């Protein structure tokens, strides 16, 4: 993505609002409105990622006197909100482009109205329609009053929240928002206080009885400041936010001059500020590869393995808490070596891979993420329970990991990034490939196999995942038990969450074969359901019942 700056993004906003959309504007540089909105949105995303200090300086230092500047500031603040809160890039880009289009419609109301369905991809239409419905509200002088009604979607709420925060006192606005919005927004709003809402970049401040200008923010509580009336490098230093007193905004030109001076000497110190770095899903982290190699070494030393794991607090805490729950006496485990010995090296390997994979799958927000995560948790949990109950020698941790790889493609399907609906089939419910019918070029099973290869799983592991779509009796004997458990896990989980709609002889045959090969029976379902009952519920989307079990219409679940 080409790096965009303030003049580029502002110029595109001005072109959208003033230089396009009129019948008499037929210049060679004019673009159709929707492509221009998309271009503007992608430029704003680039601007926010590559120039976060400049973005906040614009919001703090450039007076929003002109209407074009007000629109630009709203688009920019929504972009920064989404990036700070780890919105999926495609979802955020669509949200911003639809908002830009809504503003363009307000500017050219005599020539345009409604959602431009003919210019949109099918997957975008519903989200664009949601945003365009806010046309009148984004022009309202007190948009905070519109945040109360429960019929608003979360996407609509974030647009209005960002608009409310552009004017008045940030503290007063936040207090008012907290009293109006659902509780689930509070954590997100708190995360936005340090950046961009409370950031002082572009402001003049007082420190040691001297006036300074805040050039950049290096973490939640640290700023780099430059003395206002000095051009020396010695006049630039880092301070804690409690050491400075905000006096008011500087001019944007002043900030630009001081920023150029500061950048001669300093570079941005962290890749995780202000936007947490996103990691690729298709391969494991390097540190995990090192740990797994040690775990697979026949001459592995537990002390060496423990020292590597303990360097990563999240993994160490996860293993110790898991060991505390799983040992027979339910004793607290506070030592990583004891946790390793509780499970054994092979099971520890599967547990760490599953933890790392799930963390990466969940790192980006999109409307269906909660639903996808819930399905992942339930199917993996059922698989683990069935493996523990099976008389065959099969590891609950390995089977749970197989289930997680099987559902992982739900988090990567482009069609699910913009949707609030998962289209499921009522036929062949034992097959993971019928779990989401949204259009994609590969089956879910094929994507799971590719992902497992990227995570360097064994040939046997990949072979089991390659069986999706088959009956257990058609699989190689070495894969039957594990694959049978996967089939039962998917089928029962879908039945509990979606209900049964019509008979499917193929599913009945698959489940009976799977029960036979795994050494289980129909009574096992009630045993597993009893242990999983606390998870058998519908997660919410926009504060309403989720997309997986509310209303059924054909093959779609709304």
Coordinates of C-alpha atoms in Angstrom, one line a residue:
X1 CA 0.0 0.0 0.0
X2 CA 1.4 3.4 -1.0
X3 CA 2.0 5.7 2.0
X4 CA -0.5 8.5 2.1
X5 CA -0.1 11.9 3.9
X6 CA -2.4 14.6 5.0
X7 CA -2.4 16.7 1.7
X8 CA -3.2 13.6 -0.3
X9 CA -6.1 12.4 1.9
X10 CA -7.6 15.9 2.3
X11 CA -7.3 16.5 -1.4
X12 CA -9.3 13.3 -2.1
X13 CA -11.9 14.4 0.4
X14 CA -12.2 17.8 -1.2
X15 CA -12.5 16.2 -4.7
X16 CA -15.2 13.9 -3.4
X17 CA -17.3 16.7 -1.9
X18 CA -16.6 19.6 -4.1
X19 CA -15.0 18.4 -7.3
X20 CA -17.3 15.4 -8.2
X21 CA -20.9 14.4 -8.1
X22 CA -22.2 17.5 -10.0
X23 CA -23.7 17.1 -13.5
X24 CA -21.4 19.9 -14.9
X25 CA -18.3 18.3 -13.5
X26 CA -17.0 16.1 -16.3
X27 CA -13.3 16.8 -16.0
X28 CA -10.8 14.1 -16.8
X29 CA -9.8 13.9 -13.2
X30 CA -13.2 13.2 -11.8
X31 CA -14.0 9.6 -10.8
X32 CA -17.1 7.6 -10.2
X33 CA -18.2 8.3 -6.6
X34 CA -17.8 4.8 -5.2
X35 CA -14.3 4.2 -6.6
X36 CA -13.2 7.6 -5.2
X37 CA -14.7 6.7 -1.8
X38 CA -12.7 3.4 -1.8
X39 CA -9.5 5.3 -2.8
X40 CA -10.0 7.8 -0.1
X41 CA -10.7 5.1 2.6
X42 CA -7.6 3.1 1.6
X43 CA -5.5 6.3 1.7
X44 CA -6.8 7.2 5.2
X45 CA -5.9 3.7 6.4
X46 CA -2.4 4.2 5.0
X47 CA -2.1 7.6 6.6
X48 CA -3.2 6.4 10.0
X49 CA -0.7 3.5 10.0
X50 CA 2.3 5.3 8.6
X51 CA 1.8 8.7 10.1
X52 CA -0.1 8.3 13.4
X53 CA 1.4 11.5 14.9
X54 CA 0.6 13.6 11.9
X55 CA -2.9 12.3 11.9
X56 CA -3.5 13.3 15.6
X57 CA -1.8 16.6 15.0
X58 CA -4.3 17.4 12.2
X59 CA -7.2 16.6 14.5
X60 CA -5.7 18.8 17.3
X61 CA -4.2 21.6 15.3
X62 CA -6.2 22.2 12.1
X63 CA -9.3 24.3 12.9
X64 CA -12.4 22.5 11.4
X65 CA -13.8 25.8 10.2
X66 CA -14.6 24.6 6.7
X67 CA -17.2 21.9 6.2
X68 CA -14.7 19.8 4.1
X69 CA -12.3 19.8 7.1
X70 CA -15.1 18.7 9.4
X71 CA -15.9 15.7 7.1
X72 CA -12.2 14.9 6.8
X73 CA -11.7 14.9 10.5
X74 CA -14.7 12.6 11.0
X75 CA -13.4 10.1 8.4
X76 CA -9.9 10.3 9.9
X77 CA -11.0 9.8 13.5
X78 CA -13.2 6.8 12.6
X79 CA -10.1 5.4 10.8
X80 CA -7.9 5.8 13.9
X81 CA -10.6 4.3 16.1
X82 CA -10.8 1.2 13.9
X83 CA -7.0 0.8 13.7
X84 CA -6.5 1.2 17.4
X85 CA -9.3 -1.3 18.1
X86 CA -7.9 -3.8 15.6
X87 CA -10.7 -3.7 13.1
X88 CA -10.2 -6.0 10.2
X89 CA -8.8 -3.9 7.3
X90 CA -11.5 -4.8 4.8
X91 CA -14.3 -4.2 7.2
X92 CA -12.8 -0.8 8.3
X93 CA -12.1 0.3 4.7
X94 CA -15.7 -0.5 3.7
X95 CA -17.0 1.3 6.8
X96 CA -15.0 4.5 6.0
X97 CA -15.7 4.4 2.3
X98 CA -19.5 4.1 2.9
X99 CA -19.3 7.0 5.4
X100 CA -17.5 9.1 2.8
X101 CA -20.2 8.2 0.3
X102 CA -22.9 9.3 2.8
X103 CA -21.3 12.7 3.2
X104 CA -21.0 13.0 -0.6
X105 CA -24.7 12.3 -0.9
X106 CA -25.4 15.1 1.7
X107 CA -23.4 17.5 -0.5
X108 CA -25.1 16.5 -3.7
X109 CA -28.6 15.5 -2.4
X110 CA -30.3 16.8 -5.5
X111 CA -28.4 14.3 -7.7
X112 CA -27.9 11.2 -5.6
X113 CA -29.8 9.1 -3.1
X114 CA -29.8 5.6 -1.6
X115 CA -27.2 2.9 -1.7
X116 CA -25.3 2.5 -5.0
X117 CA -26.0 -1.2 -5.3
X118 CA -24.9 -1.4 -8.9
X119 CA -21.4 -0.2 -8.1
X120 CA -20.9 -2.4 -5.0
X121 CA -19.7 -6.0 -4.6
X122 CA -22.5 -8.2 -3.3
X123 CA -20.7 -8.7 0.1
X124 CA -20.5 -4.9 0.7
X125 CA -24.1 -4.0 0.1
X126 CA -25.6 -4.7 3.5
X127 CA -22.8 -2.7 5.4
X128 CA -23.0 0.2 3.0
X129 CA -26.8 0.3 3.4
X130 CA -26.4 0.4 7.2
X131 CA -24.0 3.4 6.9
X132 CA -26.0 5.3 4.3
X133 CA -29.0 5.1 6.6
X134 CA -27.1 7.5 8.9
X135 CA -27.1 10.3 6.3
X136 CA -29.4 12.6 8.2
X137 CA -27.9 11.7 11.6
X138 CA -24.3 12.7 10.6
X139 CA -25.7 16.1 9.7
X140 CA -27.5 16.5 13.0
X141 CA -26.1 19.1 15.5
X142 CA -26.4 16.7 18.5
X143 CA -25.7 13.2 17.2
X144 CA -25.2 11.8 20.7
X145 CA -29.0 11.7 21.1
X146 CA -29.2 9.1 18.3
X147 CA -26.9 6.6 20.1
X148 CA -29.6 5.4 22.5
X149 CA -32.0 3.3 20.3
X150 CA -31.1 -0.4 20.5
X151 CA -31.9 -0.8 16.8
X152 CA -28.5 0.7 15.8
X153 CA -25.8 -1.7 14.8
X154 CA -22.3 -1.5 16.3
X155 CA -21.0 -0.3 12.9
X156 CA -23.5 2.6 13.0
X157 CA -22.6 3.3 16.7
X158 CA -18.9 3.6 16.0
X159 CA -19.6 6.2 13.2
X160 CA -21.7 8.3 15.6
X161 CA -19.3 7.8 18.5
X162 CA -16.4 9.2 16.4
X163 CA -18.6 12.1 15.3
X164 CA -19.6 13.0 18.9
X165 CA -15.9 13.0 20.0
X166 CA -15.0 15.6 17.4
X167 CA -16.6 18.5 19.4
X168 CA -16.8 19.7 22.9
X169 CA -14.9 18.4 25.9
X170 CA -13.5 14.8 25.4
X171 CA -14.0 14.0 29.1
X172 CA -17.6 15.2 29.1
X173 CA -18.3 13.4 25.8
X174 CA -16.9 10.1 27.2
X175 CA -19.0 10.4 30.4
X176 CA -22.1 11.0 28.3
X177 CA -21.3 8.1 26.0
X178 CA -20.7 5.7 28.8
X179 CA -24.2 6.5 30.2
X180 CA -25.9 5.9 26.9
X181 CA -24.0 3.0 25.2
X182 CA -24.2 -0.7 26.1
X183 CA -21.7 -1.9 28.6
X184 CA -19.7 -3.8 26.0
X185 CA -18.4 -0.5 24.6
X186 CA -16.7 0.6 27.8
X187 CA -13.5 -1.4 27.4
X188 CA -13.1 -0.2 23.8
X189 CA -13.6 3.4 24.8
X190 CA -11.1 3.1 27.6
X191 CA -8.6 1.8 25.1
X192 CA -9.1 4.9 22.9
X193 CA -8.3 7.4 25.7
X194 CA -4.5 7.2 25.4
X195 CA -4.7 7.4 21.6
X196 CA -6.2 9.1 19.7
X197 CA -8.7 10.8 22.0
X198 CA -6.3 11.9 24.8
X199 CA -3.2 12.3 22.7
X200 CA -1.6 15.8 23.0
X201 CA 0.4 15.6 19.8
X202 CA 0.2 19.0 18.1
X203 CA -0.6 20.8 21.4
X204 CA 1.5 23.4 23.2
X205 CA 2.3 22.4 26.8
X206 CA 4.1 23.8 29.8
X207 CA 7.0 22.0 31.3
X208 CA 9.6 23.5 33.8
X209 CA 8.0 26.9 33.3
X210 CA 8.7 26.8 29.6
X211 CA 6.4 26.5 26.6
X212 CA 6.9 23.4 24.5
X213 CA 5.2 21.7 21.5
X214 CA 4.3 18.0 21.6
X215 CA 5.9 16.5 18.5
X216 CA 5.0 12.8 18.9
X217 CA 3.7 10.1 21.3
X218 CA 5.9 7.1 21.9
X219 CA 3.7 5.1 24.2
X220 CA 0.6 5.5 26.3
X221 CA 2.2 7.9 28.8
X222 CA 5.3 9.3 27.0
X223 CA 5.6 12.2 24.6
X224 CA 8.5 13.8 22.7
X225 CA 8.4 17.5 23.1
X226 CA 10.3 20.4 21.4
X227 CA 10.9 23.8 22.8
X228 CA 8.7 26.3 20.9
X229 CA 11.3 29.0 20.3
X230 CA 14.4 26.9 19.7
X231 CA 15.8 25.1 16.6
X232 CA 18.5 23.1 18.5
X233 CA 18.4 19.3 18.9
X234 CA 19.1 19.8 22.6
X235 CA 15.6 21.4 22.9
X236 CA 13.9 18.0 22.1
X237 CA 13.3 15.5 24.9
X238 CA 11.0 12.8 26.1
X239 CA 8.7 13.4 29.1
X240 CA 6.0 11.6 31.0
X241 CA 2.5 13.0 30.4
X242 CA 2.2 13.9 34.1
X243 CA 5.2 16.2 33.7
X244 CA 3.4 18.5 31.3
X245 CA 0.4 20.8 31.4
X246 CA -1.6 21.3 28.2
X247 CA -2.1 24.9 27.2
X248 CA -3.9 24.6 23.9
X249 CA -3.4 23.7 20.2
X250 CA -0.4 24.9 18.2
X251 CA -0.6 25.7 14.5
X252 CA -0.2 22.8 12.2
X253 CA 2.7 24.6 10.5
X254 CA 4.5 24.8 13.8
X255 CA 4.0 21.1 14.4
X256 CA 5.4 20.3 10.9
X257 CA 8.5 22.4 11.5
X258 CA 9.2 20.8 14.9
X259 CA 8.4 17.3 13.6
X260 CA 11.0 17.7 10.7
X261 CA 13.6 18.7 13.3
X262 CA 12.8 15.8 15.6
X263 CA 12.9 13.2 12.8
X264 CA 16.4 14.1 11.8
X265 CA 17.5 12.5 15.1
X266 CA 14.7 10.1 16.2
X267 CA 12.8 7.2 14.8
X268 CA 9.6 5.7 16.0
X269 CA 10.5 3.5 18.9
X270 CA 7.9 0.8 18.7
X271 CA 6.1 -1.2 16.1
X272 CA 3.3 -1.9 18.5
X273 CA 2.4 1.7 19.1
X274 CA -0.2 3.1 18.7
X275 CA -1.6 0.2 16.7
X276 CA -0.8 -3.3 17.9
X277 CA 1.1 -5.2 15.3
X278 CA -0.9 -7.9 13.5
X279 CA 0.6 -11.3 12.8
X280 CA 0.1 -13.5 9.9
X281 CA -2.2 -16.4 10.4
X282 CA -0.7 -18.8 7.9
X283 CA 2.5 -19.6 9.9
X284 CA 3.5 -20.0 13.6
X285 CA 5.5 -17.4 15.4
X286 CA 9.3 -17.9 15.4
X287 CA 9.6 -18.3 19.1
X288 CA 7.0 -21.1 19.0
X289 CA 8.9 -23.0 16.3
X290 CA 11.9 -23.0 18.7
X291 CA 9.8 -24.3 21.6
X292 CA 8.2 -27.0 19.4
X293 CA 11.5 -28.2 18.1
X294 CA 12.7 -28.6 21.7
X295 CA 9.6 -30.5 22.6
X296 CA 10.0 -32.9 19.7
X297 CA 13.7 -33.5 20.5
X298 CA 14.2 -37.0 21.9
X299 CA 17.0 -35.6 24.1
X300 CA 14.9 -32.7 25.3
X301 CA 15.8 -31.1 28.6
X302 CA 12.7 -30.0 30.7
X303 CA 14.7 -27.2 32.3
X304 CA 15.6 -25.8 28.9
X305 CA 12.1 -26.1 27.6
X306 CA 10.7 -24.4 30.8
X307 CA 13.1 -21.5 30.5
X308 CA 12.0 -20.9 26.9
X309 CA 8.3 -21.0 27.7
X310 CA 8.6 -18.8 30.8
X311 CA 10.0 -16.0 28.6
X312 CA 6.5 -15.7 27.2
X313 CA 4.2 -14.9 30.1
X314 CA 0.9 -15.6 28.3
X315 CA 1.9 -19.1 27.3
X316 CA 3.3 -19.9 30.8
X317 CA 0.2 -18.6 32.5
X318 CA -2.0 -20.6 30.1
X319 CA -0.1 -23.9 30.8
X320 CA -0.1 -23.4 34.6
X321 CA -3.8 -22.5 34.7
X322 CA -4.7 -25.5 32.5
X323 CA -2.6 -27.8 34.6
X324 CA -4.3 -26.5 37.7
X325 CA -7.7 -27.5 36.3
X326 CA -6.7 -30.8 34.8
X327 CA -4.7 -32.5 37.6
X328 CA -6.7 -35.1 39.6
X329 CA -6.4 -33.4 42.9
X330 CA -7.3 -30.0 41.4
X331 CA -4.2 -28.5 43.1
X332 CA -2.9 -25.1 42.0
X333 CA 0.1 -25.4 39.7
X334 CA 2.5 -22.5 40.0
X335 CA 5.6 -24.0 38.4
X336 CA 6.0 -24.3 34.6
X337 CA 8.0 -27.5 35.0
X338 CA 5.2 -29.1 37.0
X339 CA 2.7 -28.0 34.2
X340 CA 4.9 -29.6 31.6
X341 CA 5.1 -32.9 33.5
X342 CA 1.3 -32.8 34.1
X343 CA 0.6 -33.1 30.4
X344 CA 3.7 -34.5 28.8
X345 CA 5.8 -33.1 26.0
X346 CA 3.6 -34.2 23.1
X347 CA 0.4 -32.8 24.6
X348 CA 2.2 -29.5 25.6
X349 CA 3.2 -29.1 22.0
X350 CA -0.4 -29.3 20.8
X351 CA -1.7 -27.0 23.5
X352 CA 0.8 -24.3 22.7
X353 CA 0.1 -24.5 19.0
X354 CA -3.6 -24.3 19.6
X355 CA -3.2 -21.3 21.9
X356 CA -1.0 -19.4 19.4
X357 CA -3.3 -20.2 16.5
X358 CA -6.4 -19.1 18.4
X359 CA -4.7 -15.8 19.5
X360 CA -3.9 -15.0 15.9
X361 CA -7.3 -15.9 14.6
X362 CA -9.0 -13.6 17.1
X363 CA -6.6 -10.6 16.7
X364 CA -8.8 -8.6 14.2
X365 CA -12.4 -7.5 14.8
X366 CA -15.2 -8.0 12.3
X367 CA -19.0 -8.3 13.1
X368 CA -19.0 -12.1 13.0
X369 CA -15.8 -12.7 15.0
X370 CA -17.7 -13.5 18.2
X371 CA -19.8 -16.1 16.4
X372 CA -16.8 -17.7 14.7
X373 CA -14.9 -17.8 18.0
X374 CA -17.9 -19.4 19.7
X375 CA -18.1 -22.1 17.1
X376 CA -14.4 -22.7 17.3
X377 CA -14.5 -23.1 21.1
X378 CA -17.5 -25.4 21.1
X379 CA -16.4 -27.7 18.3
X380 CA -12.8 -28.0 19.8
X381 CA -14.3 -28.5 23.3
X382 CA -16.6 -31.3 22.1
X383 CA -13.7 -33.0 20.2
X384 CA -11.6 -32.9 23.4
X385 CA -14.4 -34.4 25.5
X386 CA -15.1 -37.2 22.9
X387 CA -11.4 -38.1 22.7
X388 CA -11.3 -38.4 26.5
X389 CA -14.3 -40.7 26.5
X390 CA -13.2 -42.8 23.6
X391 CA -11.7 -46.2 24.5
X392 CA -9.1 -45.7 21.7
X393 CA -5.7 -44.2 22.3
X394 CA -6.3 -40.7 21.1
X395 CA -5.1 -37.4 22.6
X396 CA -7.8 -34.9 23.6
X397 CA -5.3 -32.1 23.0
X398 CA -4.4 -33.3 19.5
X399 CA -8.1 -33.8 18.6
X400 CA -9.0 -30.4 19.9
X401 CA -6.1 -28.9 17.8
X402 CA -7.5 -30.7 14.7
X403 CA -10.9 -29.1 15.4
X404 CA -9.3 -25.7 15.7
X405 CA -7.6 -26.0 12.4
X406 CA -10.8 -27.2 10.9
X407 CA -12.8 -24.1 12.0
X408 CA -9.9 -21.6 11.5
X409 CA -10.9 -20.8 7.8
X410 CA -14.0 -19.1 9.2
X411 CA -11.8 -16.3 10.4
X412 CA -10.2 -15.8 7.0
X413 CA -13.1 -16.1 4.6
X414 CA -13.4 -12.6 2.9
X415 CA -17.2 -13.0 2.6
X416 CA -17.6 -13.2 6.4
X417 CA -15.6 -10.0 7.1
X418 CA -18.5 -7.8 6.1
X419 CA -21.5 -10.0 6.9
X420 CA -23.6 -10.5 10.0
X421 CA -25.0 -13.7 8.6
X422 CA -23.5 -17.2 8.3
X423 CA -25.2 -19.2 5.5
X424 CA -25.3 -22.8 6.7
X425 CA -26.6 -25.9 5.0
X426 CA -29.1 -28.3 6.5
X427 CA -27.6 -31.1 4.6
X428 CA -24.5 -33.1 5.4
X429 CA -24.1 -31.3 8.7
X430 CA -21.2 -33.7 9.6
X431 CA -19.1 -32.0 6.9
X432 CA -17.2 -28.8 7.9
X433 CA -17.4 -27.7 4.3
X434 CA -21.2 -27.0 4.7
X435 CA -20.7 -24.8 7.8
X436 CA -20.4 -21.6 5.7
X437 CA -21.8 -21.5 2.2
X438 CA -20.6 -18.0 1.4
X439 CA -18.8 -18.0 -1.9
X440 CA -15.1 -18.9 -1.8
X441 CA -12.8 -20.6 -4.3
X442 CA -11.7 -23.4 -1.9
X443 CA -13.6 -25.6 0.5
X444 CA -13.1 -25.0 4.3
X445 CA -11.4 -28.4 4.5
X446 CA -8.9 -27.4 1.8
X447 CA -8.1 -24.2 3.5
X448 CA -7.6 -26.0 6.8
X449 CA -5.1 -28.4 5.1
X450 CA -3.1 -25.4 3.7
X451 CA -3.1 -23.7 7.1
X452 CA -1.8 -26.9 8.8
X453 CA 1.0 -27.2 6.3
X454 CA 2.0 -23.6 7.0
X455 CA 2.1 -24.4 10.7
X456 CA 4.4 -27.4 9.9
X457 CA 2.0 -30.1 11.2
X458 CA 2.8 -33.8 10.6
X459 CA 1.7 -35.8 7.5
X460 CA -0.7 -37.8 9.7
X461 CA -2.3 -34.6 11.0
X462 CA -2.7 -33.1 7.5
X463 CA -4.0 -36.5 6.3
X464 CA -6.8 -36.4 8.8
X465 CA -7.8 -32.9 7.8
X466 CA -7.8 -34.0 4.2
X467 CA -10.7 -36.4 4.8
X468 CA -13.4 -33.7 5.3
X469 CA -16.4 -34.5 3.1
X470 CA -15.9 -38.2 3.2
X471 CA -17.7 -40.9 5.2
X472 CA -15.5 -42.5 7.9
X473 CA -15.7 -45.8 6.2
X474 CA -14.1 -44.3 3.1
X475 CA -11.0 -43.0 5.0
X476 CA -7.7 -44.7 5.5
X477 CA -7.8 -46.9 8.7
X478 CA -5.1 -44.8 10.4
X479 CA -7.2 -41.7 10.3
X480 CA -10.6 -43.1 11.2
X481 CA -10.8 -42.6 14.9
X482 CA -9.6 -39.0 14.9
X483 CA -11.7 -38.1 11.9
X484 CA -14.8 -39.8 13.4
X485 CA -14.4 -37.7 16.5
X486 CA -14.2 -34.5 14.4
X487 CA -17.3 -35.5 12.5
X488 CA -19.3 -36.1 15.7
X489 CA -18.0 -32.8 17.1
X490 CA -19.1 -30.7 14.2
X491 CA -22.5 -32.5 13.8
X492 CA -23.5 -32.3 17.4
X493 CA -22.3 -28.7 17.9
X494 CA -24.3 -27.6 14.8
X495 CA -27.4 -29.5 16.1
X496 CA -27.2 -27.9 19.5
X497 CA -26.7 -24.4 18.1
X498 CA -28.7 -24.4 14.9
X499 CA -31.4 -27.1 15.5
X500 CA -32.4 -29.8 13.1
X501 CA -34.3 -28.9 10.0
X502 CA -35.4 -31.9 8.0
X503 CA -33.8 -35.4 7.7
X504 CA -30.4 -36.0 6.1
X505 CA -29.8 -39.8 5.5
X506 CA -26.1 -39.1 4.6
X507 CA -25.6 -37.3 8.0
X508 CA -27.2 -40.2 9.9
X509 CA -24.9 -42.7 8.1
X510 CA -21.8 -40.6 8.8
X511 CA -22.6 -40.2 12.5
X512 CA -23.4 -43.8 13.1
X513 CA -20.2 -44.9 11.4
X514 CA -18.2 -42.3 13.4
X515 CA -19.7 -43.5 16.7
X516 CA -18.8 -47.1 15.8
X517 CA -15.2 -46.3 14.8
X518 CA -14.6 -44.1 17.8
X519 CA -16.0 -46.6 20.3
X520 CA -18.8 -44.2 21.4
X521 CA -22.6 -44.4 21.3
X522 CA -25.7 -42.2 21.1
X523 CA -25.8 -41.8 24.9
X524 CA -22.4 -40.1 24.8
X525 CA -24.2 -37.0 23.4
X526 CA -26.0 -36.3 26.6
X527 CA -22.8 -36.8 28.6
X528 CA -20.9 -34.3 26.5
X529 CA -23.8 -31.8 26.4
X530 CA -24.0 -31.8 30.2
X531 CA -20.3 -30.8 30.4
X532 CA -20.6 -28.2 27.5
X533 CA -24.0 -26.8 28.5
X534 CA -22.5 -23.5 29.7
X535 CA -21.3 -22.8 26.2
X536 CA -24.4 -23.8 24.3
X537 CA -25.8 -20.3 23.8
X538 CA -26.1 -17.7 21.0
X539 CA -23.4 -15.0 21.2
X540 CA -24.6 -11.5 20.5
X541 CA -24.1 -9.3 17.4
X542 CA -25.0 -5.7 17.9
X543 CA -26.6 -6.6 21.3
X544 CA -29.1 -8.9 19.6
X545 CA -29.3 -12.7 19.3
X546 CA -26.6 -13.9 17.0
X547 CA -26.5 -14.9 13.4
X548 CA -26.4 -18.6 14.2
X549 CA -29.7 -19.4 15.8
X550 CA -32.3 -16.6 15.8
X551 CA -34.4 -16.8 12.6
X552 CA -34.1 -19.3 9.8
X553 CA -34.9 -18.5 6.2
X554 CA -34.1 -21.1 3.6
X555 CA -30.4 -21.9 4.1
X556 CA -29.5 -18.6 5.7
X557 CA -29.3 -18.1 9.5
X558 CA -30.0 -14.6 10.6

